[in-house]
Amino acid sequence: MIRRNKSKGHALVLDTGKEEVNAVLSELHDYRFTRLMDPPSIENSECIPDSNGHIIGLEDAAMALWGKDSYQYVVATSERNVSLAGRLRSRYGLTGMKELEAVACTDKLIMKRKLEQAGVPVIPYWSGLDFIENEENCKSCGEVVVKPLNGSRCRGVIKMSSEEALDYIRNIGYEVIVEEQIKVKQEFHCDGVVEGGVLRHCVSSAYYRPQLAAVGGLNASIQIDPLSREDYKLRNLSELAVQALGITKGVVHVEILSDGRNLWVGEIAGRPGGGGITRYLHLITGLNLWEIFTYQQLGHELDIRCTKEKSDGSWLRIGVPPTAKGIKIDENLKSLGSDIEVYDRRKKKSYTSRSYWPFGSIMYAKTKSMVDAKRFIQEIEKQIKSEKRELLEY
């Protein structure tokens, strides 16, 4: 349950066309919203994209708007504009997450340094510049993972040898972070709401496969038993990460890696998880994290209460690649899961094959155990493989 205070005014929306945010904004009639598209529209002469696609042009347009028609709030709608929203709030003294917190949630190098300084375990890393300047030592590092400093999911993330990484960085520039490659046996995500610097309403989940291994294929999450020792460790580490980055209020998505013995915080995002994770969490808790995230940015004081009681079993989320035609809800699936729900993005008018959204459809289901959840996912994989064989035979 969410109780809202009386808040209204002029809000700048850094608009990415996100359906979940637009649904929330459509219900708020006490506000006047001005939208700037991110990435900016070429047709808008104030918003020509820079070489990176959005930041400079969008910021110039936001500053120009302030000079003509000042606003009281800035609403970020995506990972890529959280930092800009924070910068605008700091510049104009507005409510919400300020620049230092926002940058710590979006710039991977700053994030890693803050986590490391606070004693939160992170995978050994170098900045792109440090990696080049220590070339002789870094040549013997073996396999590494190179990531852009900003960005979500696995876009632009590449595994390579340390020698290949040196050449790669010289070619593209130093705006990357280099991590030692560990043997990731399991990857987790923890999602929740931060109030007063404390992580609340947190749900811990295990990815069916580590994220890099799942690129281009099926991507799934399985809810971890909230009374388990594993859940306690993941929530505790996530809260340490939140405190290390100085996040006092917001919504977070924390990625955690394991080699079977140790846990490391991979990244922490100051916004709801993508790829259908928000709907998955709504089915578990009754909370809409995009709604909470949006209300917080608009200055609401919230009384947040889970509307669903904890129950036995595990919910799961399955992102099905766009190459799969469709999943049949057969008797095998029905015997393993209940409350099965399918969201087919391809049926939406806004969907195109060029969309950055990595799935054609997303499935949700409730199973009696994590074992049944894994069997449910395996049945989906069998369907996808069978479909591929039929195409090859054809």
Short mmCIF file of C-alpha atoms in Angstrom, two decimals:
data_model
loop_
_atom_site.label_atom_id
_atom_site.label_comp_id
_atom_site.label_asym_id
_atom_site.label_seq_id
_atom_site.Cartn_x
_atom_site.Cartn_y
_atom_site.Cartn_z
CA MET A 1 0.00 0.00 0.00
CA ILE A 2 1.29 3.47 -0.90
CA ARG A 3 0.04 6.61 0.79
CA ARG A 4 0.91 9.81 -1.03
CA ASN A 5 1.24 13.33 0.31
CA LYS A 6 -0.13 16.30 -1.61
CA SER A 7 2.60 17.19 -4.08
CA LYS A 8 2.30 19.02 -7.39
CA GLY A 9 4.15 21.35 -9.75
CA HIS A 10 6.09 21.38 -13.01
CA ALA A 11 8.21 18.28 -13.74
CA LEU A 12 10.76 17.66 -16.46
CA VAL A 13 10.57 14.07 -17.75
CA LEU A 14 13.66 12.63 -19.45
CA ASP A 15 11.44 10.48 -21.62
CA THR A 16 12.53 7.11 -23.05
CA GLY A 17 9.03 5.99 -23.92
CA LYS A 18 8.94 3.53 -21.04
CA GLU A 19 5.41 2.18 -20.71
CA GLU A 20 5.63 1.59 -16.96
CA VAL A 21 6.58 5.22 -16.22
CA ASN A 22 4.05 6.66 -18.64
CA ALA A 23 1.29 4.65 -16.95
CA VAL A 24 2.19 6.20 -13.58
CA LEU A 25 2.45 9.75 -14.97
CA SER A 26 -0.92 9.48 -16.69
CA GLU A 27 -2.59 9.18 -13.27
CA LEU A 28 -0.91 12.27 -11.78
CA HIS A 29 -3.15 15.17 -12.77
CA ASP A 30 -1.74 17.71 -10.28
CA TYR A 31 1.51 17.99 -12.24
CA ARG A 32 2.44 19.67 -15.48
CA PHE A 33 4.91 17.48 -17.37
CA THR A 34 7.37 18.64 -20.00
CA ARG A 35 8.99 15.77 -21.86
CA LEU A 36 12.40 15.73 -23.52
CA MET A 37 13.11 12.60 -25.53
CA ASP A 38 16.20 10.54 -24.69
CA PRO A 39 17.76 9.81 -27.15
CA PRO A 40 16.79 13.23 -28.48
CA SER A 41 14.81 13.59 -31.66
CA ILE A 42 16.71 14.79 -34.71
CA GLU A 43 13.65 16.88 -35.56
CA ASN A 44 14.13 18.89 -32.36
CA SER A 45 16.86 21.40 -33.19
CA GLU A 46 17.57 21.97 -29.49
CA CYS A 47 18.29 18.27 -29.00
CA ILE A 48 20.76 17.06 -31.63
CA PRO A 49 22.52 13.93 -30.25
CA ASP A 50 26.21 14.07 -29.53
CA SER A 51 28.62 11.26 -30.48
CA ASN A 52 27.38 9.18 -27.53
CA GLY A 53 23.76 9.57 -28.53
CA HIS A 54 22.17 11.72 -25.86
CA ILE A 55 23.90 13.43 -22.93
CA ILE A 56 25.12 16.81 -24.24
CA GLY A 57 22.14 17.61 -26.44
CA LEU A 58 19.65 16.53 -23.80
CA GLU A 59 21.36 18.53 -21.05
CA ASP A 60 21.46 21.66 -23.20
CA ALA A 61 17.73 21.32 -23.84
CA ALA A 62 17.01 20.83 -20.12
CA MET A 63 19.02 23.95 -19.26
CA ALA A 64 17.29 25.96 -21.99
CA LEU A 65 13.92 24.87 -20.62
CA TRP A 66 14.89 25.98 -17.10
CA GLY A 67 15.66 29.47 -18.42
CA LYS A 68 12.23 29.72 -20.05
CA ASP A 69 10.00 27.71 -17.72
CA SER A 70 11.62 26.44 -14.50
CA TYR A 71 10.63 23.06 -13.07
CA GLN A 72 10.51 21.66 -9.54
CA TYR A 73 11.22 18.02 -10.34
CA VAL A 74 13.25 15.89 -12.76
CA VAL A 75 12.06 12.37 -13.58
CA ALA A 76 14.65 9.92 -14.88
CA THR A 77 13.12 6.99 -16.74
CA SER A 78 16.16 4.89 -17.58
CA GLU A 79 19.68 3.97 -16.49
CA ARG A 80 21.09 6.27 -19.15
CA ASN A 81 19.54 9.46 -17.76
CA VAL A 82 19.78 8.84 -13.98
CA SER A 83 23.11 10.72 -13.89
CA LEU A 84 21.81 13.71 -15.86
CA ALA A 85 18.72 13.90 -13.62
CA GLY A 86 20.99 14.01 -10.56
CA ARG A 87 23.15 16.72 -12.12
CA LEU A 88 20.12 18.91 -12.90
CA ARG A 89 18.76 18.48 -9.36
CA SER A 90 22.11 19.49 -7.87
CA ARG A 91 22.47 22.46 -10.22
CA TYR A 92 19.02 23.88 -9.47
CA GLY A 93 18.56 22.71 -5.86
CA LEU A 94 15.69 20.31 -6.64
CA THR A 95 14.37 17.37 -4.62
CA GLY A 96 15.52 13.81 -5.31
CA MET A 97 18.79 11.92 -5.78
CA LYS A 98 21.63 14.41 -6.34
CA GLU A 99 24.60 14.19 -8.68
CA LEU A 100 27.09 12.42 -6.40
CA GLU A 101 24.69 9.58 -5.61
CA ALA A 102 23.51 9.36 -9.22
CA VAL A 103 27.04 9.19 -10.65
CA ALA A 104 27.97 6.50 -8.11
CA CYS A 105 25.05 4.42 -9.47
CA THR A 106 25.95 4.86 -13.13
CA ASP A 107 29.72 5.29 -13.52
CA LYS A 108 31.21 1.83 -12.97
CA LEU A 109 34.67 3.09 -12.03
CA ILE A 110 33.41 5.51 -9.37
CA MET A 111 31.03 2.80 -8.16
CA LYS A 112 33.82 0.22 -7.78
CA ARG A 113 36.08 2.66 -5.96
CA LYS A 114 33.38 3.61 -3.46
CA LEU A 115 32.48 -0.02 -2.82
CA GLU A 116 36.14 -0.99 -2.40
CA GLN A 117 36.83 1.92 -0.03
CA ALA A 118 33.91 0.82 2.16
CA GLY A 119 35.20 -2.75 2.34
CA VAL A 120 32.50 -4.22 0.08
CA PRO A 121 33.98 -7.13 -1.94
CA VAL A 122 34.42 -6.35 -5.66
CA ILE A 123 36.23 -8.19 -8.44
CA PRO A 124 39.79 -6.81 -8.98
CA TYR A 125 39.66 -4.06 -11.61
CA TRP A 126 41.58 -1.32 -13.42
CA SER A 127 40.54 1.86 -15.15
CA GLY A 128 41.28 1.87 -18.86
CA LEU A 129 44.12 4.34 -18.30
CA ASP A 130 45.65 2.34 -15.42
CA PHE A 131 45.55 -0.81 -17.53
CA ILE A 132 47.51 0.89 -20.34
CA GLU A 133 50.00 2.60 -18.02
CA ASN A 134 50.75 -0.74 -16.30
CA GLU A 135 51.06 -2.63 -19.57
CA GLU A 136 53.93 -4.89 -18.55
CA ASN A 137 52.15 -6.13 -15.43
CA CYS A 138 48.75 -6.34 -17.10
CA LYS A 139 49.99 -8.48 -20.00
CA SER A 140 50.16 -11.43 -17.63
CA CYS A 141 46.65 -10.95 -16.19
CA GLY A 142 45.15 -13.65 -18.37
CA GLU A 143 41.52 -13.33 -19.42
CA VAL A 144 39.72 -10.08 -18.55
CA VAL A 145 36.29 -8.50 -19.00
CA VAL A 146 36.17 -5.03 -20.57
CA LYS A 147 33.09 -2.87 -19.88
CA PRO A 148 32.05 0.66 -20.89
CA LEU A 149 31.99 3.01 -17.90
CA ASN A 150 28.27 3.62 -18.37
CA GLY A 151 25.48 1.39 -19.59
CA SER A 152 23.14 -1.36 -18.46
CA ARG A 153 22.74 -5.07 -19.12
CA CYS A 154 25.68 -6.58 -21.03
CA ARG A 155 25.82 -4.06 -23.87
CA GLY A 156 29.42 -3.40 -24.85
CA VAL A 157 30.80 -5.98 -22.38
CA ILE A 158 33.49 -8.18 -23.93
CA LYS A 159 35.65 -11.06 -22.68
CA MET A 160 39.18 -11.12 -24.10
CA SER A 161 42.81 -11.78 -23.29
CA SER A 162 44.77 -9.08 -21.50
CA GLU A 163 46.91 -8.47 -24.61
CA GLU A 164 43.78 -8.08 -26.75
CA ALA A 165 42.39 -5.69 -24.13
CA LEU A 166 45.46 -3.47 -24.40
CA ASP A 167 44.97 -3.12 -28.18
CA TYR A 168 41.22 -2.67 -27.77
CA ILE A 169 41.61 0.19 -25.27
CA ARG A 170 44.19 1.95 -27.43
CA ASN A 171 41.71 1.86 -30.32
CA ILE A 172 38.53 2.96 -28.54
CA GLY A 173 39.92 5.14 -25.73
CA TYR A 174 40.14 4.96 -21.96
CA GLU A 175 36.42 5.23 -21.14
CA VAL A 176 36.26 1.62 -19.95
CA ILE A 177 36.80 -0.46 -16.86
CA VAL A 178 38.75 -3.73 -16.98
CA GLU A 179 37.93 -6.55 -14.57
CA GLU A 180 39.81 -9.73 -13.80
CA GLN A 181 37.81 -12.62 -15.22
CA ILE A 182 36.65 -14.99 -12.51
CA LYS A 183 34.90 -18.33 -13.00
CA VAL A 184 31.34 -17.24 -12.25
CA LYS A 185 29.30 -20.24 -11.15
CA GLN A 186 26.25 -18.28 -10.06
CA GLU A 187 24.91 -14.76 -10.45
CA PHE A 188 22.21 -13.14 -8.34
CA HIS A 189 20.18 -9.95 -8.25
CA CYS A 190 18.62 -8.21 -5.28
CA ASP A 191 15.89 -5.64 -5.80
CA GLY A 192 14.29 -3.33 -3.27
CA VAL A 193 13.44 0.13 -1.98
CA VAL A 194 15.82 2.38 -0.01
CA GLU A 195 14.29 4.48 2.76
CA GLY A 196 16.48 6.44 5.14
CA GLY A 197 19.55 4.62 3.86
CA VAL A 198 18.03 1.23 4.72
CA LEU A 199 17.20 -1.41 2.09
CA ARG A 200 13.61 -2.61 2.52
CA HIS A 201 11.16 -4.92 0.73
CA CYS A 202 14.16 -6.68 -0.83
CA VAL A 203 13.73 -9.79 -2.98
CA SER A 204 16.76 -11.98 -3.76
CA SER A 205 16.86 -14.00 -6.97
CA ALA A 206 19.25 -16.35 -8.74
CA TYR A 207 19.82 -16.02 -12.45
CA TYR A 208 19.37 -19.36 -14.19
CA ARG A 209 22.66 -18.69 -15.96
CA PRO A 210 25.23 -15.92 -15.35
CA GLN A 211 24.36 -12.87 -17.44
CA LEU A 212 27.28 -12.97 -19.86
CA ALA A 213 26.68 -16.65 -20.54
CA ALA A 214 23.00 -15.93 -21.25
CA VAL A 215 23.53 -13.17 -23.83
CA GLY A 216 21.54 -13.85 -26.98
CA GLY A 217 19.58 -16.68 -25.41
CA LEU A 218 17.08 -17.42 -22.69
CA ASN A 219 17.47 -15.24 -19.57
CA ALA A 220 15.71 -16.27 -16.37
CA SER A 221 15.46 -15.46 -12.66
CA ILE A 222 14.30 -17.71 -9.81
CA GLN A 223 13.17 -16.36 -6.45
CA ILE A 224 15.31 -17.46 -3.50
CA ASP A 225 13.62 -18.65 -0.31
CA PRO A 226 13.35 -15.46 1.82
CA LEU A 227 13.98 -17.49 4.99
CA SER A 228 17.17 -19.11 3.70
CA ARG A 229 20.75 -18.42 4.75
CA GLU A 230 21.56 -17.59 1.13
CA ASP A 231 18.90 -14.88 1.02
CA TYR A 232 20.23 -13.38 4.27
CA LYS A 233 23.79 -13.16 2.87
CA LEU A 234 22.63 -11.57 -0.40
CA ARG A 235 20.39 -8.99 1.28
CA ASN A 236 23.10 -8.11 3.80
CA LEU A 237 25.72 -7.60 1.06
CA SER A 238 23.25 -5.52 -0.97
CA GLU A 239 22.57 -3.26 2.00
CA LEU A 240 26.31 -2.75 2.53
CA ALA A 241 26.59 -1.72 -1.13
CA VAL A 242 23.71 0.76 -0.77
CA GLN A 243 25.36 2.35 2.26
CA ALA A 244 28.77 2.45 0.55
CA LEU A 245 27.34 4.49 -2.34
CA GLY A 246 25.54 6.87 0.01
CA ILE A 247 22.07 6.08 -1.33
CA THR A 248 19.50 7.35 1.17
CA LYS A 249 16.31 7.08 -0.87
CA GLY A 250 15.42 5.31 -4.08
CA VAL A 251 14.98 1.98 -5.80
CA VAL A 252 17.97 -0.30 -6.42
CA HIS A 253 18.92 -3.33 -8.48
CA VAL A 254 22.08 -5.04 -7.18
CA GLU A 255 24.05 -7.63 -9.18
CA ILE A 256 26.10 -10.15 -7.16
CA LEU A 257 28.54 -12.77 -8.48
CA SER A 258 29.76 -16.02 -6.92
CA ASP A 259 32.52 -18.49 -7.79
CA GLY A 260 31.00 -21.04 -5.41
CA ARG A 261 32.95 -19.79 -2.39
CA ASN A 262 32.99 -16.00 -2.42
CA LEU A 263 30.45 -13.28 -3.19
CA TRP A 264 31.28 -10.03 -5.00
CA VAL A 265 29.09 -7.05 -5.78
CA GLY A 266 29.20 -6.66 -9.55
CA GLU A 267 27.16 -3.49 -10.05
CA ILE A 268 24.36 -1.55 -8.39
CA ALA A 269 21.80 0.48 -10.32
CA GLY A 270 19.75 3.31 -8.82
CA ARG A 271 16.55 2.34 -10.66
CA PRO A 272 14.28 -0.70 -11.03
CA GLY A 273 15.63 -3.80 -12.75
CA GLY A 274 14.85 -4.21 -16.44
CA GLY A 275 13.93 -7.15 -18.64
CA GLY A 276 10.64 -7.88 -16.89
CA ILE A 277 12.10 -7.93 -13.38
CA THR A 278 9.73 -5.23 -12.13
CA ARG A 279 6.62 -7.23 -13.08
CA TYR A 280 8.19 -10.33 -11.51
CA LEU A 281 8.70 -8.43 -8.23
CA HIS A 282 5.13 -7.11 -8.39
CA LEU A 283 3.85 -10.70 -8.54
CA ILE A 284 5.93 -11.57 -5.46
CA THR A 285 5.34 -8.48 -3.27
CA GLY A 286 2.46 -6.53 -4.80
CA LEU A 287 4.76 -3.51 -5.12
CA ASN A 288 5.29 -1.63 -8.39
CA LEU A 289 8.91 -0.41 -8.25
CA TRP A 290 8.50 1.89 -11.28
CA GLU A 291 5.61 3.57 -9.48
CA ILE A 292 7.66 3.98 -6.30
CA PHE A 293 10.70 5.20 -8.27
CA THR A 294 8.58 7.81 -10.07
CA TYR A 295 6.75 9.02 -6.94
CA GLN A 296 10.04 9.42 -5.06
CA GLN A 297 11.40 11.65 -7.84
CA LEU A 298 8.26 13.79 -7.62
CA GLY A 299 8.76 14.52 -3.92
CA HIS A 300 6.20 12.13 -2.44
CA GLU A 301 6.62 10.82 1.09
CA LEU A 302 5.59 7.17 0.84
CA ASP A 303 4.25 4.59 3.25
CA ILE A 304 5.23 1.42 1.43
CA ARG A 305 3.75 -1.91 2.47
CA CYS A 306 3.88 -5.23 0.67
CA THR A 307 0.36 -6.24 -0.30
CA LYS A 308 1.09 -9.94 -0.77
CA GLU A 309 1.87 -12.37 2.02
CA LYS A 310 4.98 -14.52 1.80
CA SER A 311 4.13 -17.96 0.47
CA ASP A 312 5.86 -21.26 -0.14
CA GLY A 313 7.56 -21.88 -3.46
CA SER A 314 9.44 -19.76 -5.97
CA TRP A 315 8.31 -17.31 -8.62
CA LEU A 316 10.30 -17.22 -11.82
CA ARG A 317 10.82 -14.88 -14.76
CA ILE A 318 11.91 -16.07 -18.20
CA GLY A 319 13.06 -13.73 -20.96
CA VAL A 320 12.54 -15.57 -24.25
CA PRO A 321 14.77 -14.43 -27.16
CA PRO A 322 12.98 -12.68 -30.05
CA THR A 323 14.03 -15.46 -32.44
CA ALA A 324 11.67 -17.91 -30.69
CA LYS A 325 8.23 -17.90 -32.34
CA GLY A 326 6.22 -18.54 -29.20
CA ILE A 327 5.95 -20.79 -26.18
CA LYS A 328 3.18 -23.38 -25.82
CA ILE A 329 1.70 -23.68 -22.34
CA ASP A 330 1.44 -27.46 -22.43
CA GLU A 331 0.63 -30.01 -19.72
CA ASN A 332 4.31 -30.38 -18.76
CA LEU A 333 4.51 -26.67 -17.91
CA LYS A 334 1.15 -26.69 -16.13
CA SER A 335 2.29 -29.58 -13.95
CA LEU A 336 5.35 -27.62 -12.85
CA GLY A 337 3.97 -24.10 -12.44
CA SER A 338 0.80 -22.13 -11.75
CA ASP A 339 -0.30 -18.54 -12.38
CA ILE A 340 1.52 -18.67 -15.72
CA GLU A 341 1.59 -15.32 -17.47
CA VAL A 342 3.07 -14.37 -20.85
CA TYR A 343 3.87 -10.85 -22.02
CA ASP A 344 4.61 -10.79 -25.76
CA ARG A 345 6.42 -7.56 -26.59
CA ARG A 346 6.26 -8.32 -30.32
CA LYS A 347 2.52 -7.67 -30.27
CA LYS A 348 3.07 -4.10 -29.06
CA LYS A 349 2.98 -1.31 -31.64
CA SER A 350 6.16 0.17 -30.12
CA TYR A 351 8.18 -3.03 -30.73
CA THR A 352 10.64 -3.25 -33.62
CA SER A 353 13.36 -5.75 -34.44
CA ARG A 354 15.86 -2.94 -33.81
CA SER A 355 14.63 -2.38 -30.25
CA TYR A 356 17.29 -2.57 -27.55
CA TRP A 357 14.86 -4.69 -25.53
CA PRO A 358 16.51 -8.15 -25.68
CA PHE A 359 13.44 -10.39 -25.46
CA GLY A 360 10.52 -11.17 -27.72
CA SER A 361 8.39 -12.24 -24.78
CA ILE A 362 8.60 -12.73 -21.03
CA MET A 363 6.98 -15.47 -18.98
CA TYR A 364 6.17 -15.55 -15.28
CA ALA A 365 5.10 -18.53 -13.20
CA LYS A 366 4.90 -19.74 -9.62
CA THR A 367 6.44 -23.11 -8.77
CA LYS A 368 6.53 -25.22 -5.61
CA SER A 369 10.34 -25.14 -5.32
CA MET A 370 13.54 -23.94 -6.96
CA VAL A 371 13.96 -27.46 -8.37
CA ASP A 372 10.58 -27.21 -10.13
CA ALA A 373 11.47 -23.70 -11.30
CA LYS A 374 14.62 -25.02 -13.00
CA ARG A 375 12.65 -27.88 -14.58
CA PHE A 376 10.10 -25.34 -15.86
CA ILE A 377 12.89 -23.33 -17.50
CA GLN A 378 14.39 -26.49 -18.99
CA GLU A 379 11.03 -27.32 -20.60
CA ILE A 380 11.03 -23.88 -22.23
CA GLU A 381 14.55 -24.49 -23.51
CA LYS A 382 13.45 -27.81 -25.01
CA GLN A 383 10.68 -26.04 -26.91
CA ILE A 384 13.10 -23.44 -28.28
CA LYS A 385 15.63 -26.12 -29.34
CA SER A 386 12.88 -28.18 -30.97
CA GLU A 387 11.74 -25.11 -32.91
CA LYS A 388 15.30 -24.50 -34.14
CA ARG A 389 15.60 -28.12 -35.33
CA GLU A 390 12.35 -27.84 -37.25
CA LEU A 391 13.60 -24.67 -38.98
CA LEU A 392 16.88 -26.37 -39.96
CA GLU A 393 15.04 -29.42 -41.32
CA TYR A 394 12.70 -27.17 -43.26
#
